[in-house]
Amino acid sequence: MVPLKAGLLLFIAIGIVSFASIDQDFTPVRQVKVVKDSALIGKQLASRYCGSCHLVPEPELLDKKTWTTRVLPIMAMRLGLKLPGQDTLQSLSPEEENAIRPLHIYPETPVLSMSDWEKIVSYYEQTAPEAPLPQKSHAPIKDSLPLFTIKALSLGDKPVPQTTLLKYDSNKGQLYVGDAQNALYVLDRNLQLADTWWIDTPPTDIDFPQNAPPRLLTIGIFSPSDQHLGRLMTLERSAKPGSSPINIKELPRPVQFAASDLNGDGRQDALICGFGNNAGKLFWYDGLDPTKEHVLKALPGARNVQIADFNHDKKPDIMVLMAQAREEVTIFYNQGKGQFTEKTALRFSPLFGSSYFELVDFNKDGFLDILLANGDNWDYSAIHKNYHGVHIYLNDRKDNFKEAWFFPIYGASKAIARDFDNDGDVDIAATAFYTTLEQPEQSFIYFSNEGKLNFKPFSTPEAAYGKWLTMEAADIDQDGDTDIVLGSYFHTVGEMTQLLYKGITTFPQLLVLENQHQQK
């Protein structure tokens, strides 16, 4: 017989064990509920605070480590939070700090509590994948280009190719090649050096008006910057009597421009993509007069524009691709007399990496569709992203666009559409500049149009010779078909070293793909 005191203790002990067992049985269920509740709160907070500036990025767009160690700490600073070891302006040059400080990019007072911020971080950490998601399956890429012969071309004795501009003047049969070392080379139809210009900053775009000198756009500082050092100018060594050379200065890191009579006054206007960095704008000058500026969009990231009559009212409308945080494709409908109304055609996550677009009528219905490359992989999340690649968005004839084709390409940077094989439909040439150099031979892909948005991909081992930032398509050799020229840009010698380890020893400035269609 157990004594009363001992029996009571035994009863209590058994009870504790029993309740512990019951608690252990129910703990996972309760933990799951707590985790779900926490994730829901974090998602709601992300929608409130992150969604105030751009589309809220889904957790699966990045892996856990990239979210928690790279992207979210940067976003915390944008919300005014001071995390240990972070100084928002410490690494900047005095000139860059002076340009950024008035923008108030980093609030002095936090816009949310540290507790709420930790819930946002927890949400992404709990729901993001452990590793970047893989690409979807796609047609195999053939390692040959039967339509083209390939020639590597170098200009001067530059040890590191840094091509910033490729543009062909069909009037004179000349190819203009811009270089980050402030040079502009002019090549004749035999791709021999015909002239050299030395510019104040790297050239990024040029056009060739009839019966007038070229107009050249320079960027100022090529790397991300908020300094206004860009310029639009007439490219001539001495002005002709009676002419009015263009010299528009202090532009916010411009990357592309287009000329058109936007307000119907009979004079050409200049529409400029001021990409900037933390600040920028899409704007136009009435009659190329720098005192008559009109801002269409006061945001950074204007990447490139196309001018077309979308609503068929015989007035030039504008479509622009916006990168940076608020990534989107926007149409500005021309209302006449310099007035425009804005419509957002496509919106993307800030991680989408928009890099270039063109307008093409793929289905031949009389309405322009969008060919778009996304793969900008710089900044804070340099990992493989399965949503990077080349897209076709078809127009429903009301300027609503829906994706109809996608081919995944890590680091995709530019895609252009031409009828390269002269069979009546448009093919696609695409580059991948923002790659990690794991498969450098696939940094250029040619897509042969087989009909009904079915494209067969081709590449070439010679594509591994460079990092192709620029690309131009034109009949360079004047034989009746369209050739392709790729321009290489290496930021550092280290990138070239990575290729040396892969056995690549040729680093040309240009790769010329000469179309052989007319010779077959």
XYZ file of C-alpha atoms in Angstrom:
520
model
C 0.000 0.000 0.000
C 1.340 3.371 -1.017
C 1.324 6.053 1.647
C -1.128 8.905 1.077
C 1.550 11.522 0.519
C 3.467 9.305 -1.880
C 0.238 8.358 -3.686
C -0.695 11.992 -4.155
C 2.717 12.740 -5.572
C 2.435 9.786 -7.918
C -1.007 10.978 -9.073
C 0.336 14.460 -9.702
C 3.351 13.074 -11.588
C 1.141 10.894 -13.762
C -1.068 13.891 -14.433
C 1.894 16.022 -15.463
C 3.116 13.320 -17.831
C -0.375 12.932 -19.245
C -0.857 16.629 -19.827
C 2.648 16.878 -21.281
C 1.753 14.125 -23.713
C -1.469 15.857 -24.668
C 0.367 19.175 -25.103
C 3.026 17.479 -27.229
C 0.325 15.993 -29.437
C -1.293 19.360 -30.037
C 1.832 21.557 -30.221
C 2.524 21.050 -33.966
C -1.045 21.991 -34.807
C -0.824 25.104 -32.686
C 2.617 25.936 -34.105
C 1.293 25.615 -37.652
C -1.533 27.963 -36.787
C 0.874 30.432 -35.173
C 3.146 30.282 -38.204
C 0.208 30.785 -40.570
C -1.093 33.688 -38.521
C 2.377 35.232 -38.409
C 2.808 34.808 -42.179
C -0.599 36.365 -42.783
C 0.260 39.382 -40.653
C 3.634 39.716 -42.395
C 1.953 39.504 -45.786
C -0.532 42.203 -44.829
C 2.262 44.458 -43.581
C 4.276 43.861 -46.768
C 1.220 44.808 -48.801
C 0.808 48.003 -46.786
C 4.404 49.211 -46.715
C 6.080 47.612 -49.733
C 3.011 47.982 -51.918
C 2.941 51.736 -51.349
C 5.866 52.146 -53.778
C 5.611 49.209 -56.187
C 3.935 45.854 -56.735
C 4.411 43.616 -53.722
C 6.934 40.945 -54.759
C 5.897 37.361 -54.135
C 8.253 35.413 -51.818
C 8.943 32.711 -54.425
C 10.678 35.238 -56.675
C 13.841 34.884 -54.561
C 15.325 32.357 -52.176
C 15.332 32.830 -48.387
C 18.977 33.852 -48.132
C 18.748 36.509 -50.839
C 15.638 37.977 -49.230
C 17.024 38.120 -45.704
C 20.657 39.072 -46.341
C 20.465 41.251 -49.450
C 17.098 42.640 -50.505
C 15.188 43.201 -47.273
C 18.017 45.039 -45.451
C 18.132 47.534 -48.328
C 14.358 47.937 -48.185
C 14.571 48.548 -44.440
C 16.749 51.590 -45.064
C 14.194 52.865 -47.596
C 11.608 52.705 -44.819
C 13.774 54.680 -42.411
C 14.929 51.790 -40.248
C 18.489 51.827 -38.958
C 19.866 48.305 -38.939
C 23.203 47.448 -37.291
C 26.220 48.066 -39.508
C 24.340 50.019 -42.177
C 25.132 53.530 -43.349
C 23.020 54.704 -46.240
C 25.483 57.173 -47.749
C 28.835 56.038 -46.424
C 30.157 54.420 -49.614
C 29.227 57.279 -51.942
C 31.527 59.853 -53.461
C 30.983 63.456 -52.303
C 29.460 64.303 -55.709
C 27.027 61.394 -55.521
C 26.117 62.150 -51.916
C 25.328 65.750 -52.858
C 23.091 64.498 -55.679
C 21.224 61.979 -53.523
C 20.800 63.837 -50.240
C 18.145 66.313 -51.525
C 16.063 63.378 -52.795
C 15.329 62.173 -49.239
C 15.559 58.549 -50.307
C 16.112 57.387 -46.737
C 13.569 58.815 -44.253
C 14.884 60.299 -41.025
C 11.938 58.840 -39.118
C 10.933 55.164 -39.563
C 7.593 54.671 -41.288
C 6.920 51.454 -39.328
C 8.028 49.872 -36.072
C 10.900 47.415 -35.829
C 8.408 44.825 -34.587
C 6.301 45.158 -37.732
C 9.408 45.070 -39.897
C 10.485 41.815 -38.276
C 7.070 40.340 -39.137
C 7.639 41.252 -42.804
C 11.076 39.632 -42.732
C 9.602 36.560 -41.061
C 6.925 36.314 -43.763
C 9.498 36.177 -46.561
C 11.803 33.882 -44.591
C 8.990 31.423 -43.865
C 7.455 31.310 -47.335
C 10.356 31.803 -49.766
C 12.018 28.701 -51.266
C 15.359 27.454 -49.971
C 16.922 27.792 -53.438
C 15.946 29.784 -56.552
C 13.224 28.024 -58.495
C 14.376 26.304 -61.706
C 13.469 27.345 -65.217
C 10.545 25.688 -66.933
C 11.459 23.249 -69.663
C 12.020 24.699 -73.124
C 13.101 23.606 -76.578
C 16.790 22.655 -76.715
C 19.111 25.336 -78.056
C 21.095 24.170 -81.093
C 24.755 25.163 -80.894
C 25.054 26.438 -84.460
C 23.814 29.385 -86.545
C 23.314 28.017 -90.066
C 21.970 31.357 -91.328
C 25.044 33.382 -90.310
C 28.800 33.464 -90.622
C 30.597 34.991 -87.660
C 33.475 37.440 -87.501
C 35.116 38.919 -84.413
C 36.161 42.557 -84.667
C 38.289 44.718 -82.353
C 38.868 48.471 -82.517
C 42.197 49.851 -81.387
C 44.123 48.092 -78.654
C 41.638 48.286 -75.785
C 42.333 45.427 -73.347
C 38.766 45.457 -71.973
C 35.872 45.864 -74.442
C 33.250 48.353 -73.210
C 30.781 49.036 -76.007
C 27.948 51.366 -74.981
C 26.337 52.131 -78.354
C 25.700 50.402 -81.678
C 23.666 52.224 -84.321
C 23.644 51.929 -88.110
C 23.186 54.930 -90.415
C 21.433 53.441 -93.444
C 21.706 56.738 -95.359
C 25.496 56.632 -95.422
C 26.108 52.943 -94.794
C 28.047 53.588 -91.592
C 28.062 51.836 -88.227
C 28.543 53.993 -85.112
C 30.207 52.294 -82.141
C 30.238 54.020 -78.754
C 32.788 53.164 -76.083
C 32.783 53.720 -72.311
C 36.158 55.449 -72.651
C 34.301 58.393 -74.252
C 35.046 57.359 -77.827
C 32.704 57.140 -80.801
C 33.972 55.138 -83.763
C 32.509 55.321 -87.267
C 32.907 52.195 -89.440
C 32.262 52.087 -93.193
C 30.253 49.397 -94.982
C 33.358 47.166 -94.979
C 33.582 47.638 -91.190
C 36.804 49.571 -91.522
C 37.454 52.524 -89.230
C 36.430 55.714 -91.055
C 36.399 58.268 -88.231
C 36.805 58.694 -84.484
C 35.108 61.192 -82.195
C 36.107 61.913 -78.603
C 33.141 62.816 -76.417
C 32.934 64.148 -72.862
C 31.061 61.081 -71.503
C 30.048 57.654 -72.883
C 27.613 57.725 -75.858
C 24.349 55.792 -75.458
C 22.182 56.729 -78.467
C 22.309 58.525 -81.802
C 19.947 59.306 -84.660
C 20.457 60.426 -88.232
C 18.040 63.130 -89.425
C 17.776 63.795 -93.152
C 20.064 66.538 -94.471
C 21.469 67.288 -91.018
C 24.320 66.075 -88.799
C 23.664 63.182 -86.395
C 22.289 63.907 -82.935
C 24.174 62.164 -80.132
C 23.084 61.332 -76.590
C 25.676 60.850 -73.845
C 24.959 59.361 -70.440
C 27.209 61.261 -68.066
C 28.174 58.485 -65.633
C 27.643 54.956 -66.914
C 27.360 53.268 -63.508
C 24.238 53.974 -61.408
C 24.259 57.676 -60.563
C 21.979 60.576 -59.714
C 24.282 63.221 -61.133
C 22.955 65.194 -64.103
C 25.869 64.996 -66.512
C 24.186 63.699 -69.672
C 23.935 65.659 -72.896
C 22.042 65.725 -76.221
C 24.092 67.412 -78.914
C 24.697 67.823 -82.613
C 27.614 65.697 -83.755
C 29.708 68.027 -85.872
C 33.163 69.498 -85.607
C 32.236 72.938 -86.899
C 28.760 74.355 -87.299
C 27.651 75.488 -90.739
C 26.657 79.153 -91.152
C 23.027 79.656 -90.200
C 22.704 76.310 -88.401
C 21.622 75.944 -84.771
C 23.603 73.132 -83.139
C 21.867 71.263 -80.324
C 23.617 71.273 -76.960
C 21.231 70.317 -74.161
C 23.138 69.669 -70.936
C 22.570 68.449 -67.372
C 20.370 65.485 -68.305
C 19.641 62.797 -65.656
C 21.696 59.839 -66.918
C 19.865 59.508 -70.263
C 19.983 56.160 -72.057
C 17.787 56.600 -75.142
C 15.866 59.243 -77.080
C 13.448 59.524 -79.992
C 12.509 62.450 -82.210
C 8.999 63.195 -83.468
C 6.551 66.078 -83.825
C 4.657 65.351 -80.625
C 2.548 68.524 -80.455
C 1.711 68.949 -84.152
C 3.463 72.273 -84.675
C 5.550 71.087 -87.621
C 8.815 70.850 -85.669
C 10.577 67.805 -84.301
C 10.649 67.363 -80.547
C 13.111 65.281 -78.517
C 11.708 62.604 -76.196
C 14.348 61.473 -73.690
C 14.593 58.536 -71.285
C 16.336 59.992 -68.238
C 16.944 56.691 -66.467
C 18.724 58.287 -63.522
C 19.054 56.024 -60.500
C 17.071 57.008 -57.404
C 15.481 59.829 -59.379
C 14.888 60.274 -63.096
C 12.208 61.205 -65.605
C 10.678 60.669 -69.022
C 10.458 64.082 -70.680
C 10.425 65.914 -73.990
C 11.668 69.211 -75.323
C 9.369 71.206 -77.567
C 11.261 71.868 -80.794
C 14.466 70.623 -79.098
C 14.423 73.820 -77.055
C 15.897 73.165 -73.574
C 13.776 75.970 -72.101
C 10.561 74.151 -73.109
C 10.641 70.945 -71.094
C 7.579 68.755 -70.539
C 7.756 65.900 -68.008
C 5.605 62.860 -68.764
C 6.733 60.694 -65.853
C 8.799 61.921 -62.900
C 10.225 58.546 -61.914
C 13.579 56.818 -62.441
C 14.035 53.866 -64.788
C 12.805 55.070 -68.202
C 14.612 52.442 -70.277
C 13.418 52.905 -73.861
C 10.547 54.425 -75.805
C 8.717 53.670 -79.028
C 6.549 56.189 -80.859
C 3.527 54.814 -82.729
C -0.137 55.566 -83.400
C -1.804 53.079 -81.067
C -5.385 54.330 -81.321
C -5.227 55.053 -85.065
C -6.087 58.753 -84.740
C -3.075 59.860 -86.820
C -1.263 61.367 -83.842
C 2.014 59.988 -82.435
C 1.519 58.181 -79.147
C 4.307 57.040 -76.832
C 5.055 53.705 -75.202
C 7.755 53.535 -72.553
C 9.347 50.704 -70.616
C 10.008 51.681 -67.001
C 12.574 49.754 -64.965
C 13.788 50.275 -61.391
C 11.219 49.692 -58.632
C 7.954 50.554 -60.420
C 8.445 48.349 -63.464
C 5.786 48.752 -66.123
C 4.943 49.399 -69.750
C 2.966 52.600 -70.156
C 1.182 54.205 -73.114
C 0.814 57.972 -73.397
C -2.031 58.733 -75.808
C -1.560 61.955 -77.713
C -4.522 64.291 -77.171
C -3.050 67.016 -79.384
C -1.259 70.275 -78.625
C 1.279 68.542 -76.402
C -1.245 66.931 -74.057
C -1.191 63.218 -73.196
C -3.256 60.761 -71.181
C -1.534 57.822 -69.515
C -2.489 54.150 -69.464
C -0.522 51.390 -67.752
C -0.424 48.468 -70.168
C 1.672 46.011 -68.124
C 2.926 46.020 -64.529
C 5.726 43.900 -63.130
C 7.389 43.054 -59.846
C 10.394 45.232 -58.886
C 12.458 42.039 -59.308
C 11.301 41.509 -62.900
C 14.422 43.144 -64.357
C 12.887 44.939 -67.356
C 15.608 45.704 -69.874
C 14.241 46.377 -73.399
C 11.152 46.205 -75.605
C 10.083 46.574 -79.221
C 6.736 46.884 -80.965
C 5.940 44.166 -83.508
C 2.702 42.960 -85.109
C 3.352 39.260 -84.562
C -0.106 37.994 -85.511
C -0.583 40.461 -88.401
C -3.902 41.820 -87.162
C -2.945 45.465 -87.650
C -2.282 46.099 -83.959
C 1.126 46.340 -82.359
C 2.259 43.649 -79.926
C 5.110 43.842 -77.427
C 8.397 41.944 -77.546
C 10.078 42.357 -74.173
C 13.320 41.171 -72.586
C 13.746 41.058 -68.822
C 16.856 39.953 -66.997
C 18.513 42.917 -65.295
C 20.173 41.014 -62.486
C 22.351 43.659 -60.895
C 21.887 45.451 -57.606
C 20.833 43.267 -54.681
C 19.676 39.891 -56.007
C 22.224 38.515 -58.470
C 20.842 34.986 -58.616
C 19.263 32.863 -61.331
C 15.651 33.887 -61.821
C 13.346 31.527 -63.665
C 11.109 34.373 -64.839
C 13.896 36.127 -66.739
C 13.794 35.777 -70.503
C 11.996 36.961 -73.636
C 8.233 37.523 -73.755
C 5.622 38.257 -76.416
C 2.507 40.099 -75.247
C -0.299 40.163 -77.809
C -2.562 43.191 -78.221
C -6.304 42.505 -77.967
C -6.869 45.442 -80.390
C -7.742 47.661 -77.427
C -4.178 48.027 -76.120
C -4.651 45.388 -73.455
C -1.755 42.963 -73.556
C -1.530 39.304 -72.569
C 1.509 37.060 -72.575
C 1.378 34.575 -75.452
C 4.975 33.289 -75.543
C 7.896 33.098 -73.147
C 11.374 31.627 -73.435
C 13.447 31.581 -70.224
C 16.926 33.137 -70.480
C 18.912 34.017 -67.379
C 20.019 37.658 -67.565
C 18.164 38.523 -70.784
C 18.974 42.092 -71.836
C 17.712 42.820 -75.348
C 15.421 41.239 -77.942
C 14.799 42.512 -81.464
C 12.462 41.212 -84.157
C 13.316 41.170 -87.862
C 12.622 38.869 -90.801
C 16.168 37.553 -90.900
C 15.459 34.624 -93.229
C 13.171 36.625 -95.561
C 10.269 34.172 -95.290
C 7.592 36.759 -94.482
C 7.454 36.465 -90.685
C 9.580 37.982 -87.944
C 12.346 36.098 -86.164
C 13.918 37.138 -82.867
C 17.512 37.799 -81.825
C 18.152 38.029 -78.080
C 21.115 38.727 -75.821
C 21.796 37.930 -72.173
C 24.141 40.530 -70.720
C 23.269 40.103 -67.034
C 24.496 36.517 -66.815
C 26.690 34.774 -64.281
C 28.815 33.418 -67.169
C 27.960 29.799 -66.374
C 26.793 29.215 -69.960
C 28.377 32.104 -71.880
C 27.754 30.401 -75.236
C 24.041 31.052 -74.673
C 24.435 34.791 -74.163
C 23.124 35.190 -77.709
C 20.140 33.200 -79.021
C 18.535 33.393 -82.456
C 14.894 32.295 -82.662
C 13.688 31.161 -86.072
C 9.946 31.734 -86.476
C 8.278 28.462 -87.468
C 4.779 30.000 -87.431
C 1.998 30.402 -84.850
C 4.431 31.733 -82.208
C 6.568 28.627 -82.450
C 10.243 29.584 -82.384
C 13.279 27.327 -82.808
C 16.323 28.515 -80.784
C 19.920 28.555 -82.067
C 23.175 29.809 -80.595
C 26.890 29.560 -81.321
C 30.068 28.827 -79.332
C 31.420 32.239 -80.423
C 28.746 33.891 -78.275
C 31.024 33.108 -75.312
C 33.547 35.690 -76.552
C 31.885 38.600 -74.773
C 29.127 40.089 -72.649
C 26.736 41.562 -75.175
C 25.276 44.808 -73.848
C 24.428 46.282 -77.257
C 22.994 44.816 -80.440
C 22.131 46.260 -83.853
C 20.383 44.680 -86.836
C 20.871 46.148 -90.318
C 21.991 45.231 -93.816
C 25.619 46.071 -93.053
C 27.109 44.473 -96.187
C 24.326 45.782 -98.466
C 23.406 42.384 -99.921
C 19.660 42.492 -99.272
C 19.342 40.700 -95.920
C 19.654 41.733 -92.279
C 22.902 41.207 -90.404
C 23.470 41.388 -86.649
C 26.241 43.131 -84.727
C 26.834 42.480 -81.023
C 28.801 44.867 -78.803
C 30.665 43.532 -75.771
C 30.917 45.269 -72.403
C 32.987 43.947 -69.497
C 32.744 45.867 -66.244
C 35.872 44.317 -64.829
C 38.866 42.243 -65.842
C 37.532 39.668 -63.370
C 34.655 38.882 -65.717
C 37.139 38.176 -68.474
C 39.120 35.995 -66.076
C 36.032 33.834 -65.502
C 35.887 33.194 -69.229
C 39.622 32.466 -69.379
C 39.040 29.653 -66.902
C 36.518 28.256 -69.380
C 39.071 28.301 -72.180
C 37.910 31.527 -73.843
C 40.889 33.586 -75.015
C 39.273 35.863 -77.636
C 37.582 39.049 -76.419
C 36.535 41.180 -79.405
C 34.715 44.450 -79.101
C 32.194 43.416 -81.762
C 30.824 40.123 -83.013
C 29.477 40.440 -86.551
C 26.864 37.886 -87.647
C 26.758 38.160 -91.424
C 23.479 36.886 -92.853
C 24.030 34.343 -95.628
C 20.418 34.056 -96.784
C 20.879 35.865 -100.093
C 23.969 33.806 -100.869
C 22.206 30.448 -100.542
